[in-house]
Amino acid sequence: MPGGVNSPVRAFKSVGGQPIFMDSVKGSHMWDIDGNEYIDYVGSWGPAIIGHADDEVLEALAETMKKGTSFGSPCLLESVLAEMVISAVPSIEMVRFVNSGTEACMGVLRLARTFTGREKIIKFEGCYHGHADPFLVKAGSGVATLGLPDSPGVPKATTSGTLTAPFNDIAAVESLFNSNEGEIAAIILEPAVGNSGFITPKPDFLEAIRRLTKENGALLIFDEVMTGFRLSYGGAQEYFGITPDLTTLGKVIGGGLPVGAYGGRREIMEMVAPAGPMYQAGTLSGNPLAMTAGIQTLKRLKAPGTYEYLDRITRELVQGILNAGKKTGHAICGGHIRGMFGFFFTEGPVHNFDDAKKSDAAKFVRFYQGMLREGVYFAPSQFEAGFTSLAHSPEDIQKTVAAAENVLSKI
């Protein structure tokens, strides 16, 4: 395996040492192959929002598995999950399931270009929308972690239509529209960034982006692969009160199994084959296991008090780490929304990727390794968001904050 892993950030290149090989997970905890236990704030990069290996999800998967793991034909479970997604997410009137967030973003980009008859797109520096060629421009996340400017092997022609702007910079977006009048098909963004660390939009940023797309005949795409069903049951668009034209989803709606989806207004989605001319397909799309896990996860998330609990424990976690940092004399800033959070070793504020890169990466390495020794597992990169779950207990939070103060006092 290249680098010994199947996804780059797992290799620990930015934090040093060898990657931890995990053996099992349950609730908010993980155990490695040597038997060491960790409080987990990666959550399989987001989907474990109700906790790892949830008993109800496992029981439902066992029953579904008796019927088969893949049909290659329609199944009822697809319709059940589709109805749940459509009823929850404000922008989605029709949905297409795929197998990953990358697939979802590939499909939605092709769809936006088909619907508008235009080719150019605007993305934001440090936002990651999967590893499709057009998106590997200032892509944050693993690309930033490894210090790669853009990936070799990506032809210039495939990124020539990709325009970039700093996140939270409306003037830069206006300038791009002015200099590319009538050519921009869509803006795609993470409404709350998770791939430059965790960065929230300024108060009027999303509203201004929505206005600009409407004025210029472009579509607005929210990449909610991370934020969907995590910031609220209706995603970031419900939380911020901004309805995009199209949305990509992943992570949570598969309950830990590989899944992705894209959806939006009916008139746009009816361009997708076989209803329309834009081709996209996938043998494992809508497979019964992923649909089952997604259905069970969304049922749990709909219960009263879910997001209030996530908000409470995540606030306690982040505030505790920030207080510990300041108490021990470190420059540190950070924040959260519901079950998603992040912090940087800089005074801040952090409004975009350039701000995030001012964080003390060497200090993060020492902090990260120290927290591992304390039995706390954060993402092995300064440029990744963290995630809490319904399985995280107040005791988990208290232990983590105490560990953070202990580590920060020594670095």
CSV table of C-alpha atoms in Angstrom, one decimal:
chain,number,residue,atom,x,y,z
A,1,MET,CA,0.0,0.0,0.0
A,2,PRO,CA,1.5,3.4,-0.9
A,3,GLY,CA,2.8,4.9,2.3
A,4,GLY,CA,1.4,1.9,4.1
A,5,VAL,CA,-2.1,3.3,4.1
A,6,ASN,CA,-5.2,3.6,1.9
A,7,SER,CA,-5.8,7.3,2.6
A,8,PRO,CA,-3.0,9.9,3.0
A,9,VAL,CA,-3.8,11.6,6.3
A,10,ARG,CA,-3.8,8.2,8.1
A,11,ALA,CA,0.0,7.9,7.5
A,12,PHE,CA,0.8,10.4,10.4
A,13,LYS,CA,3.3,12.2,8.1
A,14,SER,CA,2.4,15.6,9.6
A,15,VAL,CA,2.5,14.5,13.2
A,16,GLY,CA,5.4,12.1,13.2
A,17,GLY,CA,5.7,8.5,14.2
A,18,GLN,CA,3.9,5.5,12.9
A,19,PRO,CA,0.1,5.4,12.3
A,20,ILE,CA,-2.0,3.7,14.9
A,21,PHE,CA,-3.6,0.5,13.6
A,22,MET,CA,-7.1,0.0,15.1
A,23,ASP,CA,-8.6,-3.3,16.0
A,24,SER,CA,-12.1,-2.4,17.3
A,25,VAL,CA,-14.5,0.5,18.2
A,26,LYS,CA,-17.4,0.9,20.4
A,27,GLY,CA,-19.3,4.0,21.4
A,28,SER,CA,-16.9,6.9,21.8
A,29,HIS,CA,-13.8,4.6,22.2
A,30,MET,CA,-11.3,2.8,20.0
A,31,TRP,CA,-8.8,0.0,20.8
A,32,ASP,CA,-5.6,-0.5,18.8
A,33,ILE,CA,-4.1,-3.8,17.9
A,34,ASP,CA,-1.9,-3.6,21.0
A,35,GLY,CA,-4.9,-3.2,23.3
A,36,ASN,CA,-4.5,0.5,24.0
A,37,GLU,CA,-7.7,2.4,24.5
A,38,TYR,CA,-8.5,5.9,23.1
A,39,ILE,CA,-11.3,8.4,23.4
A,40,ASP,CA,-12.1,9.0,19.7
A,41,TYR,CA,-12.7,12.5,18.2
A,42,VAL,CA,-12.3,11.4,14.6
A,43,GLY,CA,-15.5,9.3,14.4
A,44,SER,CA,-14.4,7.7,11.1
A,45,TRP,CA,-14.2,11.3,9.9
A,46,GLY,CA,-17.7,12.2,10.8
A,47,PRO,CA,-20.2,9.3,10.3
A,48,ALA,CA,-20.1,7.9,13.9
A,49,ILE,CA,-22.4,10.6,15.2
A,50,ILE,CA,-24.4,8.2,17.3
A,51,GLY,CA,-21.3,6.3,18.4
A,52,HIS,CA,-19.3,3.5,16.9
A,53,ALA,CA,-20.8,0.0,16.5
A,54,ASP,CA,-24.2,1.1,17.8
A,55,ASP,CA,-26.2,-1.9,18.9
A,56,GLU,CA,-29.4,-1.0,17.1
A,57,VAL,CA,-27.5,-0.3,13.9
A,58,LEU,CA,-25.6,-3.6,14.1
A,59,GLU,CA,-28.9,-5.5,14.8
A,60,ALA,CA,-30.6,-3.9,11.8
A,61,LEU,CA,-27.5,-4.7,9.6
A,62,ALA,CA,-27.5,-8.3,10.7
A,63,GLU,CA,-31.1,-8.7,9.6
A,64,THR,CA,-30.5,-7.0,6.3
A,65,MET,CA,-27.4,-9.0,5.7
A,66,LYS,CA,-29.5,-12.2,5.8
A,67,LYS,CA,-31.2,-11.0,2.7
A,68,GLY,CA,-28.0,-10.2,0.8
A,69,THR,CA,-25.3,-7.5,0.7
A,70,SER,CA,-25.8,-6.1,-2.8
A,71,PHE,CA,-28.6,-6.5,-5.3
A,72,GLY,CA,-27.6,-4.4,-8.3
A,73,SER,CA,-31.2,-3.6,-8.7
A,74,PRO,CA,-33.7,-1.3,-6.8
A,75,CYS,CA,-34.6,-2.1,-3.2
A,76,LEU,CA,-37.2,-0.6,-0.9
A,77,LEU,CA,-34.6,0.7,1.5
A,78,GLU,CA,-33.4,3.2,-1.0
A,79,SER,CA,-36.8,4.8,-1.1
A,80,VAL,CA,-37.1,4.8,2.7
A,81,LEU,CA,-33.8,6.7,3.1
A,82,ALA,CA,-34.5,9.0,0.2
A,83,GLU,CA,-37.8,10.1,1.8
A,84,MET,CA,-36.0,10.7,5.1
A,85,VAL,CA,-33.3,12.8,3.4
A,86,ILE,CA,-35.8,14.8,1.3
A,87,SER,CA,-38.0,15.5,4.4
A,88,ALA,CA,-35.0,16.7,6.4
A,89,VAL,CA,-32.8,18.8,4.0
A,90,PRO,CA,-34.5,22.1,2.8
A,91,SER,CA,-32.9,22.1,-0.6
A,92,ILE,CA,-33.5,18.5,-1.6
A,93,GLU,CA,-36.6,17.6,-3.7
A,94,MET,CA,-34.9,14.7,-5.4
A,95,VAL,CA,-31.8,12.7,-4.4
A,96,ARG,CA,-29.4,10.3,-6.1
A,97,PHE,CA,-27.3,7.9,-3.8
A,98,VAL,CA,-23.7,7.1,-4.7
A,99,ASN,CA,-20.9,5.5,-2.7
A,100,SER,CA,-18.7,8.4,-1.5
A,101,GLY,CA,-18.4,12.1,-1.0
A,102,THR,CA,-16.0,12.3,-3.9
A,103,GLU,CA,-18.6,10.6,-6.2
A,104,ALA,CA,-21.3,13.0,-5.0
A,105,CYS,CA,-19.2,16.0,-5.8
A,106,MET,CA,-18.2,14.7,-9.2
A,107,GLY,CA,-21.9,14.1,-10.0
A,108,VAL,CA,-23.1,17.4,-8.8
A,109,LEU,CA,-20.4,19.4,-10.7
A,110,ARG,CA,-21.4,17.6,-13.9
A,111,LEU,CA,-25.0,18.3,-13.2
A,112,ALA,CA,-24.4,22.1,-12.5
A,113,ARG,CA,-22.6,22.4,-15.8
A,114,THR,CA,-25.3,20.5,-17.6
A,115,PHE,CA,-28.1,22.6,-16.2
A,116,THR,CA,-26.5,26.0,-16.7
A,117,GLY,CA,-24.7,25.2,-20.0
A,118,ARG,CA,-21.6,26.8,-18.4
A,119,GLU,CA,-18.2,25.3,-17.5
A,120,LYS,CA,-16.5,27.4,-14.8
A,121,ILE,CA,-16.9,26.9,-11.1
A,122,ILE,CA,-15.8,28.8,-8.0
A,123,LYS,CA,-14.4,26.9,-5.0
A,124,PHE,CA,-12.7,28.3,-1.9
A,125,GLU,CA,-9.1,27.9,-0.9
A,126,GLY,CA,-8.7,25.1,1.7
A,127,CYS,CA,-12.1,23.5,0.9
A,128,TYR,CA,-11.9,19.9,-0.1
A,129,HIS,CA,-14.6,18.3,-2.3
A,130,GLY,CA,-13.0,14.9,-2.9
A,131,HIS,CA,-10.1,13.9,-5.2
A,132,ALA,CA,-11.8,14.5,-8.6
A,133,ASP,CA,-9.4,16.4,-10.9
A,134,PRO,CA,-11.4,19.7,-11.1
A,135,PHE,CA,-11.4,20.1,-7.3
A,136,LEU,CA,-7.7,19.5,-6.6
A,137,VAL,CA,-6.9,23.2,-6.6
A,138,LYS,CA,-6.0,24.7,-3.2
A,139,ALA,CA,-7.8,21.8,-1.7
A,140,GLY,CA,-6.8,21.9,1.9
A,141,SER,CA,-7.0,18.8,4.1
A,142,GLY,CA,-4.7,16.0,3.1
A,143,VAL,CA,-3.2,18.0,0.3
A,144,ALA,CA,-2.2,20.7,2.7
A,145,THR,CA,-1.0,18.2,5.3
A,146,LEU,CA,1.4,16.6,2.9
A,147,GLY,CA,2.5,19.9,1.5
A,148,LEU,CA,1.4,19.2,-2.1
A,149,PRO,CA,0.5,22.4,-4.0
A,150,ASP,CA,-1.8,20.5,-6.4
A,151,SER,CA,-1.7,16.9,-7.3
A,152,PRO,CA,0.6,15.7,-10.2
A,153,GLY,CA,-1.3,13.9,-12.8
A,154,VAL,CA,-4.1,16.4,-13.0
A,155,PRO,CA,-4.2,17.9,-16.5
A,156,LYS,CA,-4.3,21.6,-16.8
A,157,ALA,CA,-7.4,21.4,-18.9
A,158,THR,CA,-9.4,19.8,-16.1
A,159,THR,CA,-8.7,22.6,-13.7
A,160,SER,CA,-8.8,25.5,-16.2
A,161,GLY,CA,-12.4,26.1,-15.3
A,162,THR,CA,-11.8,26.1,-11.6
A,163,LEU,CA,-11.7,29.6,-10.0
A,164,THR,CA,-10.7,30.1,-6.4
A,165,ALA,CA,-11.3,32.7,-3.7
A,166,PRO,CA,-10.4,32.9,0.0
A,167,PHE,CA,-13.2,31.7,2.3
A,168,ASN,CA,-15.2,34.5,3.9
A,169,ASP,CA,-14.1,37.0,1.2
A,170,ILE,CA,-17.2,38.3,-0.7
A,171,ALA,CA,-15.2,41.0,-2.6
A,172,ALA,CA,-13.0,38.3,-4.2
A,173,VAL,CA,-16.1,36.4,-5.3
A,174,GLU,CA,-17.7,39.5,-6.8
A,175,SER,CA,-14.5,40.1,-8.7
A,176,LEU,CA,-14.6,36.6,-10.1
A,177,PHE,CA,-18.1,37.1,-11.3
A,178,ASN,CA,-17.3,40.4,-12.9
A,179,SER,CA,-14.3,39.1,-14.8
A,180,ASN,CA,-16.0,35.9,-15.9
A,181,GLU,CA,-19.5,37.3,-16.7
A,182,GLY,CA,-21.9,34.7,-17.9
A,183,GLU,CA,-19.4,31.8,-17.7
A,184,ILE,CA,-19.7,30.6,-14.1
A,185,ALA,CA,-21.9,27.5,-13.6
A,186,ALA,CA,-21.8,27.3,-9.8
A,187,ILE,CA,-20.2,28.1,-6.5
A,188,ILE,CA,-19.4,25.0,-4.4
A,189,LEU,CA,-18.4,25.4,-0.8
A,190,GLU,CA,-18.4,23.7,2.6
A,191,PRO,CA,-20.8,26.0,4.5
A,192,ALA,CA,-18.7,25.4,7.6
A,193,VAL,CA,-15.2,24.4,6.6
A,194,GLY,CA,-13.9,21.1,7.9
A,195,ASN,CA,-10.8,20.6,5.7
A,196,SER,CA,-8.7,23.5,6.8
A,197,GLY,CA,-9.4,22.8,10.4
A,198,PHE,CA,-12.8,24.0,11.5
A,199,ILE,CA,-13.7,27.4,10.1
A,200,THR,CA,-17.1,29.0,10.4
A,201,PRO,CA,-18.6,31.6,8.0
A,202,LYS,CA,-18.8,35.2,8.9
A,203,PRO,CA,-22.3,36.4,9.8
A,204,ASP,CA,-23.4,37.6,6.3
A,205,PHE,CA,-21.1,35.5,4.1
A,206,LEU,CA,-23.4,32.7,3.1
A,207,GLU,CA,-26.3,35.1,2.5
A,208,ALA,CA,-24.1,37.2,0.2
A,209,ILE,CA,-23.0,34.1,-1.7
A,210,ARG,CA,-26.6,33.1,-2.2
A,211,ARG,CA,-27.4,36.6,-3.5
A,212,LEU,CA,-24.5,36.7,-5.9
A,213,THR,CA,-25.3,33.3,-7.4
A,214,LYS,CA,-28.9,34.4,-8.1
A,215,GLU,CA,-27.9,37.7,-9.6
A,216,ASN,CA,-25.4,36.0,-11.9
A,217,GLY,CA,-27.5,33.0,-13.0
A,218,ALA,CA,-25.2,30.5,-11.2
A,219,LEU,CA,-26.1,27.6,-8.9
A,220,LEU,CA,-25.1,27.4,-5.3
A,221,ILE,CA,-23.9,24.0,-4.1
A,222,PHE,CA,-23.4,23.2,-0.4
A,223,ASP,CA,-20.9,20.4,0.1
A,224,GLU,CA,-22.5,18.9,3.3
A,225,VAL,CA,-20.5,15.7,3.3
A,226,MET,CA,-19.3,16.7,6.7
A,227,THR,CA,-21.9,19.1,8.0
A,228,GLY,CA,-25.0,17.3,6.8
A,229,PHE,CA,-27.1,15.9,9.7
A,230,ARG,CA,-24.2,17.0,12.0
A,231,LEU,CA,-24.8,20.7,12.5
A,232,SER,CA,-28.6,20.1,12.6
A,233,TYR,CA,-31.0,17.5,11.3
A,234,GLY,CA,-31.4,19.6,8.2
A,235,GLY,CA,-27.7,20.2,7.9
A,236,ALA,CA,-25.8,23.5,7.8
A,237,GLN,CA,-28.4,25.0,5.4
A,238,GLU,CA,-31.1,24.6,8.1
A,239,TYR,CA,-28.7,25.8,10.8
A,240,PHE,CA,-27.7,29.0,8.9
A,241,GLY,CA,-31.0,29.5,7.2
A,242,ILE,CA,-29.6,29.5,3.6
A,243,THR,CA,-31.1,27.2,1.0
A,244,PRO,CA,-28.7,26.2,-1.8
A,245,ASP,CA,-29.7,24.8,-5.2
A,246,LEU,CA,-27.8,21.6,-4.8
A,247,THR,CA,-26.4,19.7,-1.9
A,248,THR,CA,-23.9,16.8,-1.5
A,249,LEU,CA,-24.1,14.5,1.5
A,250,GLY,CA,-22.1,11.5,2.8
A,251,LYS,CA,-20.7,10.3,6.1
A,252,VAL,CA,-23.6,10.3,8.5
A,253,ILE,CA,-26.3,9.0,6.0
A,254,GLY,CA,-24.4,5.7,5.7
A,255,GLY,CA,-24.1,5.3,9.4
A,256,GLY,CA,-20.4,4.3,9.0
A,257,LEU,CA,-20.8,2.4,5.7
A,258,PRO,CA,-19.6,3.8,2.3
A,259,VAL,CA,-22.2,6.2,1.0
A,260,GLY,CA,-22.7,9.6,-0.6
A,261,ALA,CA,-25.6,11.5,-2.2
A,262,TYR,CA,-26.4,14.6,-4.2
A,263,GLY,CA,-29.8,16.3,-4.5
A,264,GLY,CA,-31.6,19.5,-5.0
A,265,ARG,CA,-34.4,21.2,-6.9
A,266,ARG,CA,-36.5,18.9,-9.0
A,267,GLU,CA,-36.0,20.8,-12.2
A,268,ILE,CA,-32.2,20.4,-11.9
A,269,MET,CA,-32.2,16.8,-10.7
A,270,GLU,CA,-34.4,15.7,-13.6
A,271,MET,CA,-31.4,16.3,-15.8
A,272,VAL,CA,-29.8,13.2,-14.3
A,273,ALA,CA,-30.1,9.9,-16.3
A,274,PRO,CA,-32.4,8.1,-16.8
A,275,ALA,CA,-34.8,11.0,-16.3
A,276,GLY,CA,-32.5,13.3,-18.3
A,277,PRO,CA,-29.3,13.4,-20.4
A,278,MET,CA,-26.6,13.7,-17.8
A,279,TYR,CA,-25.1,10.3,-17.2
A,280,GLN,CA,-24.0,9.0,-13.8
A,281,ALA,CA,-24.2,5.4,-12.5
A,282,GLY,CA,-22.9,3.1,-9.8
A,283,THR,CA,-23.3,-0.7,-9.2
A,284,LEU,CA,-23.2,-0.4,-5.4
A,285,SER,CA,-25.2,2.8,-5.2
A,286,GLY,CA,-28.1,2.5,-2.8
A,287,ASN,CA,-26.8,-0.9,-1.5
A,288,PRO,CA,-29.0,-2.4,1.2
A,289,LEU,CA,-26.4,-2.3,4.0
A,290,ALA,CA,-25.5,1.3,3.6
A,291,MET,CA,-29.2,2.3,3.4
A,292,THR,CA,-30.0,0.3,6.5
A,293,ALA,CA,-27.3,1.9,8.5
A,294,GLY,CA,-28.3,5.4,7.3
A,295,ILE,CA,-32.0,4.8,8.1
A,296,GLN,CA,-31.2,3.7,11.7
A,297,THR,CA,-28.8,6.6,12.2
A,298,LEU,CA,-31.2,9.2,11.0
A,299,LYS,CA,-34.0,7.8,13.2
A,300,ARG,CA,-31.8,8.2,16.3
A,301,LEU,CA,-30.8,11.8,15.3
A,302,LYS,CA,-34.4,12.8,15.0
A,303,ALA,CA,-35.0,12.1,18.7
A,304,PRO,CA,-35.6,15.2,20.9
A,305,GLY,CA,-32.5,16.6,22.6
A,306,THR,CA,-30.0,15.1,20.1
A,307,TYR,CA,-28.4,18.3,18.9
A,308,GLU,CA,-28.7,20.1,22.3
A,309,TYR,CA,-26.6,17.3,23.8
A,310,LEU,CA,-24.0,17.5,21.0
A,311,ASP,CA,-23.8,21.2,21.4
A,312,ARG,CA,-23.4,21.0,25.2
A,313,ILE,CA,-20.6,18.4,25.3
A,314,THR,CA,-18.7,19.9,22.3
A,315,ARG,CA,-18.8,23.4,23.9
A,316,GLU,CA,-17.4,21.9,27.1
A,317,LEU,CA,-14.7,20.1,25.2
A,318,VAL,CA,-13.6,23.1,23.1
A,319,GLN,CA,-13.8,25.7,25.9
A,320,GLY,CA,-11.9,23.3,28.2
A,321,ILE,CA,-9.1,22.9,25.7
A,322,LEU,CA,-9.0,26.7,25.0
A,323,ASN,CA,-8.9,27.5,28.8
A,324,ALA,CA,-6.2,24.9,29.3
A,325,GLY,CA,-4.1,26.4,26.5
A,326,LYS,CA,-4.4,29.9,27.8
A,327,LYS,CA,-3.8,28.8,31.4
A,328,THR,CA,-0.5,27.2,30.3
A,329,GLY,CA,0.6,30.1,28.2
A,330,HIS,CA,-0.2,29.1,24.7
A,331,ALA,CA,-1.7,31.1,21.8
A,332,ILE,CA,-4.8,29.1,20.9
A,333,CYS,CA,-8.2,29.7,19.4
A,334,GLY,CA,-11.1,27.5,18.2
A,335,GLY,CA,-14.8,26.9,18.1
A,336,HIS,CA,-17.6,24.5,17.4
A,337,ILE,CA,-21.1,24.1,16.0
A,338,ARG,CA,-23.1,21.2,17.5
A,339,GLY,CA,-21.0,18.0,17.0
A,340,MET,CA,-18.2,19.5,14.9
A,341,PHE,CA,-15.2,21.5,16.3
A,342,GLY,CA,-11.6,22.6,15.8
A,343,PHE,CA,-8.8,24.6,17.4
A,344,PHE,CA,-5.6,26.2,16.2
A,345,PHE,CA,-2.3,27.1,17.9
A,346,THR,CA,-2.5,30.8,17.0
A,347,GLU,CA,-4.2,33.8,18.5
A,348,GLY,CA,-6.6,34.0,15.6
A,349,PRO,CA,-9.2,34.7,14.6
A,350,VAL,CA,-9.1,32.1,11.7
A,351,HIS,CA,-11.4,33.1,8.9
A,352,ASN,CA,-9.8,31.3,5.9
A,353,PHE,CA,-7.0,28.9,4.9
A,354,ASP,CA,-4.3,31.5,5.0
A,355,ASP,CA,-5.2,32.3,8.6
A,356,ALA,CA,-5.3,28.6,9.5
A,357,LYS,CA,-1.7,28.2,8.1
A,358,LYS,CA,-0.5,30.6,10.8
A,359,SER,CA,-1.1,27.9,13.4
A,360,ASP,CA,2.0,26.6,15.1
A,361,ALA,CA,2.2,23.2,13.3
A,362,ALA,CA,5.2,22.1,15.4
A,363,LYS,CA,3.3,22.7,18.6
A,364,PHE,CA,0.4,20.8,17.2
A,365,VAL,CA,2.7,17.8,16.6
A,366,ARG,CA,3.9,17.8,20.3
A,367,PHE,CA,0.3,18.3,21.5
A,368,TYR,CA,-1.0,15.4,19.3
A,369,GLN,CA,1.7,12.9,20.4
A,370,GLY,CA,1.1,13.9,24.0
A,371,MET,CA,-2.6,13.4,23.7
A,372,LEU,CA,-2.1,9.9,22.1
A,373,ARG,CA,-0.1,8.9,25.1
A,374,GLU,CA,-2.9,10.2,27.3
A,375,GLY,CA,-5.4,8.0,25.4
A,376,VAL,CA,-7.1,10.7,23.3
A,377,TYR,CA,-7.3,10.3,19.5
A,378,PHE,CA,-7.6,13.5,17.5
A,379,ALA,CA,-7.3,13.7,13.7
A,380,PRO,CA,-3.6,13.4,12.8
A,381,SER,CA,-3.5,16.8,11.0
A,382,GLN,CA,-3.9,20.4,12.1
A,383,PHE,CA,-6.1,20.9,9.0
A,384,GLU,CA,-9.0,18.6,9.9
A,385,ALA,CA,-12.1,19.2,12.0
A,386,GLY,CA,-12.9,17.1,15.0
A,387,PHE,CA,-16.2,15.3,15.8
A,388,THR,CA,-18.1,14.4,18.9
A,389,SER,CA,-21.0,11.9,19.1
A,390,LEU,CA,-24.0,11.0,21.2
A,391,ALA,CA,-21.9,8.3,22.8
A,392,HIS,CA,-19.4,10.8,24.3
A,393,SER,CA,-20.1,11.0,28.0
A,394,PRO,CA,-19.4,14.0,30.3
A,395,GLU,CA,-16.6,11.8,31.8
A,396,ASP,CA,-15.0,11.5,28.3
A,397,ILE,CA,-15.0,15.3,28.0
A,398,GLN,CA,-13.6,15.8,31.5
A,399,LYS,CA,-10.8,13.2,30.9
A,400,THR,CA,-9.9,14.9,27.6
A,401,VAL,CA,-9.8,18.4,29.1
A,402,ALA,CA,-7.6,17.1,32.0
A,403,ALA,CA,-5.3,15.4,29.5
A,404,ALA,CA,-5.1,18.5,27.4
A,405,GLU,CA,-4.1,20.6,30.4
A,406,ASN,CA,-1.5,18.0,31.4
A,407,VAL,CA,0.0,17.9,27.9
A,408,LEU,CA,-0.1,21.6,27.3
A,409,SER,CA,1.7,22.3,30.6
A,410,LYS,CA,4.7,20.2,29.3
A,411,ILE,CA,5.1,21.6,25.8
